[in-house]
Short mmCIF file of C-alpha atoms in Angstrom, two decimals:
data_model
loop_
_atom_site.label_atom_id
_atom_site.label_comp_id
_atom_site.label_asym_id
_atom_site.label_seq_id
_atom_site.Cartn_x
_atom_site.Cartn_y
_atom_site.Cartn_z
CA UNK A 212 79.92 25.05 159.74
CA UNK A 213 76.11 26.00 160.85
CA UNK A 214 73.30 24.67 162.54
CA UNK A 215 70.78 23.68 159.58
CA UNK A 216 68.50 25.40 161.30
CA UNK A 217 66.24 28.82 160.76
CA UNK A 218 67.41 32.02 162.58
CA UNK A 219 71.29 31.24 162.62
CA UNK A 220 73.89 33.29 161.44
CA UNK A 221 77.03 31.73 159.56
CA UNK A 222 80.44 33.12 159.83
CA UNK A 223 82.53 31.14 158.10
CA UNK A 224 81.25 28.91 155.34
CA UNK A 225 83.07 25.49 155.25
CA UNK A 226 81.93 22.85 152.74
CA UNK A 227 82.89 19.71 153.95
CA UNK A 228 82.70 16.51 151.44
CA UNK A 229 84.50 13.71 153.94
CA UNK A 230 81.02 13.26 155.62
CA UNK A 231 79.08 12.57 152.14
CA UNK A 232 82.50 10.00 151.54
CA UNK A 233 82.18 8.55 154.97
CA UNK A 234 78.45 8.03 154.30
CA UNK A 235 78.75 6.32 150.84
CA UNK A 236 82.21 4.60 152.86
CA UNK A 237 80.14 3.49 155.73
CA UNK A 238 77.58 1.94 153.62
CA UNK A 239 79.57 -0.21 150.87
CA UNK A 240 81.68 -1.22 154.21
CA UNK A 241 78.46 -2.44 156.10
CA UNK A 242 77.17 -4.50 153.18
CA UNK A 243 80.58 -5.97 152.59
CA UNK A 244 80.35 -6.97 156.12
CA UNK A 245 77.12 -8.16 156.14
CA UNK A 246 78.51 -10.53 153.08
CA UNK A 247 81.16 -11.51 155.28
CA UNK A 248 83.92 -9.65 152.72
CA UNK A 249 84.90 -7.65 155.27
CA UNK A 250 85.70 -9.29 158.34
CA UNK A 251 89.52 -8.79 158.71
CA UNK A 252 88.32 -5.07 159.05
CA UNK A 253 85.38 -4.86 161.99
CA UNK A 254 87.50 -3.07 164.04
CA UNK A 255 86.56 0.06 162.44
CA UNK A 256 82.91 -0.45 163.51
CA UNK A 257 83.77 0.35 167.16
CA UNK A 258 84.92 4.82 165.35
CA UNK A 259 82.15 4.73 163.17
CA UNK A 260 79.41 4.12 165.78
CA UNK A 261 81.45 6.84 167.71
CA UNK A 262 81.49 9.09 165.03
CA UNK A 263 77.99 8.04 164.99
CA UNK A 264 76.95 8.93 168.01
CA UNK A 265 78.89 12.33 168.00
CA UNK A 266 77.38 13.81 164.88
CA UNK A 267 73.95 12.91 166.08
CA UNK A 268 74.67 15.16 169.84
CA UNK A 269 76.92 17.40 167.73
CA UNK A 270 73.99 18.95 165.17
CA UNK A 271 71.17 18.54 168.25
CA UNK A 272 73.52 21.32 170.98
CA UNK A 273 75.45 23.72 168.39
CA UNK A 274 75.89 22.14 164.80
CA UNK A 275 78.97 24.84 165.21
CA UNK A 276 82.10 23.83 163.56
CA UNK A 277 84.65 25.10 166.57
CA UNK A 278 82.88 22.28 168.69
CA UNK A 279 83.44 19.39 166.51
CA UNK A 280 87.08 19.81 165.91
CA UNK A 281 88.36 16.57 167.53
CA UNK A 282 85.33 14.59 165.29
CA UNK A 283 86.70 16.66 161.90
CA UNK A 284 90.16 15.14 162.62
CA UNK A 285 89.16 12.47 162.92
CA UNK A 286 86.74 12.19 159.47
CA UNK A 287 89.77 12.04 157.36
CA UNK A 288 91.64 8.83 158.94
CA UNK A 289 88.05 7.02 159.05
CA UNK A 290 87.63 7.69 155.26
CA UNK A 291 91.02 6.08 154.53
CA UNK A 292 90.79 2.71 156.68
CA UNK A 293 87.56 2.77 155.22
CA UNK A 294 88.84 2.80 151.75
CA UNK A 295 91.65 -0.08 151.98
CA UNK A 296 88.82 -1.91 153.78
CA UNK A 297 87.11 -2.49 150.84
CA UNK A 298 87.65 -5.44 148.29
CA UNK A 299 90.15 -3.42 145.92
CA UNK A 300 93.06 -3.37 144.10
CA UNK A 301 96.13 -1.32 145.93
CA UNK A 302 95.79 1.10 142.91
CA UNK A 303 92.64 1.26 142.77
CA UNK A 304 91.99 1.80 147.04
CA UNK A 305 95.15 4.95 146.88
CA UNK A 306 93.01 6.52 143.74
CA UNK A 307 90.11 6.30 146.18
CA UNK A 308 92.04 7.93 148.59
CA UNK A 309 93.79 10.22 145.89
CA UNK A 310 90.60 11.42 144.90
CA UNK A 311 88.76 11.84 147.69
CA UNK A 312 91.99 14.01 148.99
CA UNK A 313 91.55 16.35 145.55
CA UNK A 314 88.05 17.10 146.10
CA UNK A 315 88.19 18.29 149.72
CA UNK A 316 91.17 20.33 148.35
CA UNK A 317 89.11 22.35 145.39
CA UNK A 318 86.45 22.14 147.94
CA UNK A 319 88.34 24.55 150.53
CA UNK A 320 90.55 26.03 147.70
CA UNK A 321 87.05 27.73 146.51
CA UNK A 322 85.93 28.68 149.93
CA UNK A 323 89.38 29.66 151.20
CA UNK A 324 89.19 31.02 154.99
CA UNK A 325 92.31 33.04 154.42
CA UNK A 326 91.87 36.48 155.02
CA UNK A 327 87.75 36.70 156.57
CA UNK A 328 88.87 38.75 158.85
CA UNK A 329 91.69 40.66 158.42
CA UNK A 330 90.86 44.41 157.95
CA UNK A 331 94.04 44.76 156.52
CA UNK A 332 97.43 43.36 154.92
CA UNK A 333 100.80 43.53 156.77
CA UNK A 334 102.98 44.72 154.25
CA UNK A 335 105.73 46.54 155.75
CA UNK A 336 107.61 46.99 159.47
CA UNK A 337 105.71 48.36 161.66
CA UNK A 338 102.76 46.04 161.62
CA UNK A 339 100.38 48.67 161.83
CA UNK A 340 101.62 51.50 160.82
CA UNK A 341 101.00 54.56 162.06
CA UNK A 342 103.27 57.55 163.72
CA UNK A 343 101.71 59.22 167.05
CA UNK A 344 103.48 62.60 167.73
CA UNK A 345 105.88 63.38 169.53
CA UNK A 346 103.14 64.43 172.63
CA UNK A 347 101.37 61.08 172.21
CA UNK A 348 103.56 58.71 172.01
CA UNK A 349 106.36 60.00 174.51
CA UNK A 350 104.20 60.24 177.18
CA UNK A 351 102.38 58.27 179.22
CA UNK A 352 98.63 59.15 178.64
CA UNK A 353 95.30 57.35 179.15
CA UNK A 354 93.83 56.63 176.05
CA UNK A 355 89.59 55.62 175.91
CA UNK A 356 89.05 53.71 172.94
CA UNK A 357 85.17 54.06 171.54
CA UNK A 358 85.37 52.13 168.29
CA UNK A 359 83.99 49.06 167.40
CA UNK A 360 87.46 46.73 167.71
CA UNK A 361 89.98 47.76 170.37
CA UNK A 362 93.19 48.71 167.77
CA UNK A 363 95.32 47.32 170.33
CA UNK A 364 98.19 47.05 167.61
CA UNK A 365 98.68 50.03 168.03
CA UNK A 366 99.21 50.19 171.84
CA UNK A 367 103.24 49.14 171.50
CA UNK A 368 104.38 52.50 169.20
CA UNK A 369 102.76 54.58 172.73
CA UNK A 370 104.74 55.16 175.85
CA UNK A 371 105.04 52.43 177.46
CA UNK A 372 103.52 53.75 180.49
CA UNK A 373 100.22 54.73 179.25
CA UNK A 374 96.91 53.15 179.74
CA UNK A 375 94.19 51.93 177.22
CA UNK A 376 90.75 51.09 178.06
CA UNK A 377 87.07 50.83 176.25
CA UNK A 378 83.87 52.54 176.85
CA UNK A 379 81.99 51.71 173.14
CA UNK A 380 79.96 49.33 175.16
CA UNK A 381 78.90 52.32 177.55
CA UNK A 382 75.51 51.04 177.73
CA UNK A 383 76.39 47.84 179.41
CA UNK A 384 78.92 50.14 182.39
CA UNK A 385 76.45 51.04 185.09
CA UNK A 386 77.84 52.02 188.63
CA UNK A 387 77.40 48.32 190.09
CA UNK A 388 79.17 46.47 187.85
CA UNK A 389 83.05 45.28 188.10
CA UNK A 390 84.11 47.09 184.45
CA UNK A 391 82.19 50.33 185.76
CA UNK A 392 84.81 50.41 189.03
CA UNK A 393 87.82 49.70 187.56
CA UNK A 394 87.10 51.92 184.61
CA UNK A 395 86.50 54.58 187.49
CA UNK A 396 89.69 53.34 189.21
CA UNK A 397 91.77 54.16 186.35
CA UNK A 398 89.90 57.09 185.52
CA UNK A 399 90.11 58.91 188.75
CA UNK A 400 93.92 57.44 188.60
CA UNK A 401 95.15 58.96 185.54
CA UNK A 402 93.44 62.39 186.99
CA UNK A 403 95.36 62.45 190.34
CA UNK A 404 98.50 61.75 188.51
CA UNK A 405 98.28 64.66 185.82
CA UNK A 406 97.90 61.72 182.74
CA UNK A 407 96.05 63.33 179.86
CA UNK A 408 93.17 61.61 179.09
CA UNK A 409 92.06 61.37 175.22
CA UNK A 410 89.60 59.37 173.34
CA UNK A 411 90.70 58.15 170.24
CA UNK A 412 88.87 56.49 166.89
CA UNK A 413 89.10 56.53 163.38
CA UNK A 414 88.65 59.25 161.63
CA UNK A 415 84.73 58.49 159.92
CA UNK A 416 84.73 59.80 156.41
CA UNK A 417 81.33 61.37 156.65
CA UNK A 418 81.98 63.44 159.45
CA UNK A 419 85.40 65.13 158.47
CA UNK A 420 85.59 68.30 157.86
CA UNK A 421 88.24 70.09 155.81
CA UNK A 422 90.20 71.33 158.58
CA UNK A 423 90.07 67.20 159.28
CA UNK A 424 88.47 68.15 162.53
CA UNK A 425 85.25 66.39 163.68
CA UNK A 426 81.98 67.79 162.79
CA UNK A 427 79.48 69.15 165.61
CA UNK A 428 77.38 66.30 164.85
CA UNK A 429 80.47 64.30 165.76
CA UNK A 430 81.49 65.79 168.82
CA UNK A 431 78.31 65.17 169.80
CA UNK A 432 78.11 61.30 169.15
CA UNK A 433 82.16 61.13 170.58
CA UNK A 434 80.24 62.58 173.45
CA UNK A 435 77.11 60.89 173.80
CA UNK A 436 79.27 57.65 173.92
CA UNK A 437 81.45 58.80 176.94
CA UNK A 438 79.63 60.84 179.37
CA UNK A 439 78.13 57.43 181.52
CA UNK A 440 81.81 57.32 182.40
CA UNK A 441 81.93 60.95 183.31
CA UNK A 442 83.72 61.91 180.28
CA UNK A 443 83.53 64.43 177.87
CA UNK A 444 85.61 66.70 175.75
CA UNK A 445 87.24 69.84 175.83
CA UNK A 446 86.79 72.69 173.57
CA UNK A 447 90.87 71.88 172.24
CA UNK A 448 91.12 71.03 169.07
CA UNK A 449 92.02 67.12 168.14
CA UNK A 450 95.01 65.60 167.23
CA UNK A 451 95.27 63.95 164.11
CA UNK A 452 97.29 61.52 163.24
CA UNK A 453 97.46 59.59 160.06
CA UNK A 454 98.01 55.88 159.38
CA UNK A 455 98.70 54.34 156.45
CA UNK A 456 97.00 50.73 157.26
CA UNK A 457 93.86 52.68 157.74
CA UNK A 458 93.78 54.43 154.35
CA UNK A 459 94.70 50.89 152.97
CA UNK A 460 91.88 49.13 155.52
CA UNK A 461 88.80 52.16 154.29
CA UNK A 462 90.05 51.24 150.34
CA UNK A 463 89.16 47.70 150.90
CA UNK A 464 85.94 48.32 152.97
CA UNK A 465 84.51 51.12 151.90
CA UNK A 466 86.24 51.94 147.97
CA UNK A 467 86.79 47.82 146.31
CA UNK A 468 89.86 48.33 147.03
CA UNK A 469 90.46 51.74 145.06
CA UNK A 470 92.91 53.96 146.95
CA UNK A 471 92.08 56.21 148.36
CA UNK A 472 93.30 59.84 149.95
CA UNK A 473 95.71 58.73 153.52
CA UNK A 474 95.62 62.31 154.53
CA UNK A 475 92.22 61.50 154.93
CA UNK A 476 92.40 57.86 156.91
CA UNK A 477 94.18 57.35 160.83
CA UNK A 478 92.81 58.42 163.94
CA UNK A 479 91.31 61.24 165.83
CA UNK A 480 93.21 61.56 169.97
CA UNK A 481 91.17 64.33 170.97
CA UNK A 482 91.53 65.36 174.68
CA UNK A 483 88.83 64.62 177.97
CA UNK A 484 88.54 66.51 180.81
CA UNK A 485 87.16 63.71 183.49
CA UNK A 486 83.95 65.12 186.26
CA UNK A 487 81.64 62.64 188.16
CA UNK A 488 79.33 65.10 187.61
CA UNK A 489 79.86 65.01 184.04
CA UNK A 490 76.83 62.18 183.42
CA UNK A 491 74.02 63.57 185.83
CA UNK A 492 74.59 67.09 183.94
CA UNK A 493 74.64 65.46 180.04
CA UNK A 494 70.90 63.36 180.16
CA UNK A 495 68.31 65.62 180.86
CA UNK A 496 65.62 63.56 182.25
CA UNK A 497 62.96 63.20 179.85
CA UNK A 498 59.62 65.51 179.22
CA UNK A 499 56.81 63.01 180.59
CA UNK A 500 55.26 61.66 178.04
CA UNK A 501 58.09 61.80 174.91
CA UNK A 502 58.81 58.37 173.41
CA UNK A 503 62.28 57.93 175.74
CA UNK A 504 60.06 57.86 179.01
CA UNK A 505 57.89 55.39 177.68
CA UNK A 506 60.25 52.79 176.44
CA UNK A 507 62.16 53.06 179.75
CA UNK A 508 58.48 52.27 181.61
CA UNK A 509 58.04 49.09 179.16
CA UNK A 510 61.63 48.13 179.97
CA UNK A 511 60.62 48.25 183.17
CA UNK A 512 57.71 45.83 183.24
CA UNK A 513 59.90 43.38 181.45
CA UNK A 514 62.60 43.57 183.40
CA UNK A 515 60.37 42.91 186.25
CA UNK A 516 58.37 40.19 184.76
CA UNK A 517 61.72 38.15 183.76
CA UNK A 518 65.27 39.66 185.98
CA UNK A 519 66.67 36.08 184.20
CA UNK A 520 67.06 37.10 180.69
CA UNK A 521 65.84 41.45 181.46
CA UNK A 522 68.43 42.16 184.49
CA UNK A 523 67.34 46.02 185.84
CA UNK A 524 69.98 48.36 185.99
CA UNK A 525 70.67 48.72 182.42
CA UNK A 526 71.18 52.09 180.08
CA UNK A 527 68.64 52.74 177.72
CA UNK A 528 70.75 53.75 174.14
CA UNK A 529 69.28 55.95 171.35
CA UNK A 530 68.51 53.99 168.01
CA UNK A 531 66.78 55.48 164.96
CA UNK A 532 63.75 54.68 165.69
CA UNK A 533 63.61 53.70 169.00
CA UNK A 534 65.07 52.94 171.92
CA UNK A 535 67.38 49.72 173.21
CA UNK A 536 69.00 48.18 176.68
CA UNK A 537 72.27 45.79 176.49
CA UNK A 538 71.87 43.00 178.44
CA UNK A 539 75.50 40.98 178.59
CA UNK A 540 74.58 38.54 181.01
CA UNK A 541 72.70 36.89 179.48
CA UNK A 542 73.31 37.55 175.92
CA UNK A 543 69.79 39.49 174.79
CA UNK A 544 68.43 42.92 173.73
CA UNK A 545 65.71 44.55 174.18
CA UNK A 546 64.03 46.89 171.96
CA UNK A 547 61.18 49.64 172.48
CA UNK A 548 60.22 51.33 168.98
CA UNK A 549 58.29 54.57 168.57
CA UNK A 550 55.31 53.37 167.13
CA UNK A 551 55.13 50.98 170.37
CA UNK A 552 56.44 47.89 169.17
CA UNK A 553 58.52 46.25 171.63
CA UNK A 554 60.72 43.02 170.75
CA UNK A 555 64.59 40.40 172.27
CA UNK A 556 66.44 39.52 170.12
CA UNK A 557 69.48 37.01 171.29
CA UNK A 558 72.87 38.21 170.69
CA UNK A 559 73.61 34.34 168.42
CA UNK A 560 69.90 34.79 166.35
CA UNK A 561 69.00 36.27 163.24
CA UNK A 562 65.76 38.02 163.53
CA UNK A 563 63.70 39.20 167.23
CA UNK A 564 60.93 37.79 168.46
CA UNK A 565 57.99 40.11 168.98
CA UNK A 566 56.58 40.87 172.50
CA UNK A 567 53.85 43.11 171.79
CA UNK A 568 52.90 46.68 171.76
CA UNK A 569 54.17 49.26 174.03
CA UNK A 570 50.08 50.19 175.45
CA UNK A 571 49.29 46.71 175.50
CA UNK A 572 52.59 46.05 177.86
CA UNK A 573 51.83 48.72 179.98
CA UNK A 574 48.33 47.85 180.97
CA UNK A 575 47.59 45.98 184.29
CA UNK A 576 48.26 42.38 184.15
CA UNK A 577 50.55 42.16 181.47
CA UNK A 578 52.15 38.88 181.51
CA UNK A 579 54.68 37.12 178.84
CA UNK A 580 56.17 33.50 179.62
CA UNK A 581 59.75 34.10 180.57
CA UNK A 582 60.11 29.71 179.60
CA UNK A 583 59.95 29.73 176.02
CA UNK A 584 62.73 32.95 175.77
CA UNK A 585 63.85 31.98 171.84
CA UNK A 586 67.65 31.35 172.48
CA UNK A 587 67.83 31.07 175.80
CA UNK A 588 65.40 28.82 177.03
CA UNK A 589 64.84 24.93 177.84
CA UNK A 590 67.42 22.03 176.74
CA UNK A 591 70.14 22.68 174.35
CA UNK A 592 68.94 20.47 172.30
CA UNK A 593 65.35 21.77 172.11
CA UNK A 594 66.23 25.57 171.94
CA UNK A 595 65.78 27.33 168.65
CA UNK A 596 67.70 30.35 167.59
#
């Protein structure tokens, strides 16, 4: 379910006719109660009133189904109770209840949520089919993930003393954060114990050469994602680990269910080198007047004006056509495009909110109202997404 308001995303559609049934049955019940034809069922009134107040509070705050589970459980029995409060024969009451169940069952069947979030199916053991070579599976190592999901189902297939961490949101990991300190401690411990460090990620079909090794572009992208953690790729080739599960996943997501070559689907496990000097040497300072410096100046101005929602310390990340800073503590992102357009976006919002042009933001005396940040300002029922 989703709140019926603009700019609100929907994850899973959940049609629910029970509330329509409840509305019709409640209206009929109240009419009968007014004519004293349902006085013996007056004990249903507190439940109806409680449902009404809870529904109003829910719609004014979130409208998200997960926060209404108690009422979603109650509405079914309440519909049955109202049906049996009507002055009908026992057969008609039973038929009415069965009809409501059938209609709701058809709605759920046509919008089944099963498998909505599944990337692949579990057809045979192990639950995630991957066959890591002995050099990865039999020796403790530290594995650094940069994929959008963790693929943690494959962790038990590796050595139990191996360490796993993720830096795919590395722009959020700044030296003052606990996450950064924890990652650095793990990496330093790996170096001290002479444990190999690998970055792992799925083979991207567009950036895999004939030898299945990362292209030059792919290697640059990997280094960009890990350099803030003081890591970079070694010159050695990556280890290719095929995965039937990844082949099935790619077939479902990219090829409409058609079989694809399983040899070209799996993971790269690329050896890394760790050094505290890597990030400092890997990111050259932008030349005065270029887009990166302009974006950083704009970021600094907005962060100074509204530090609650855009706390200083975030790292700029290049995106096609501009730069972005991520503020996970405030669930916000701030964008500066190459043409100067600056806007922010609340994570839960569908659309961004424009702040202005870079040249205007950099003028002396520029101000923005930090009390009207869309999605993050006001009482819960006053927030617009």
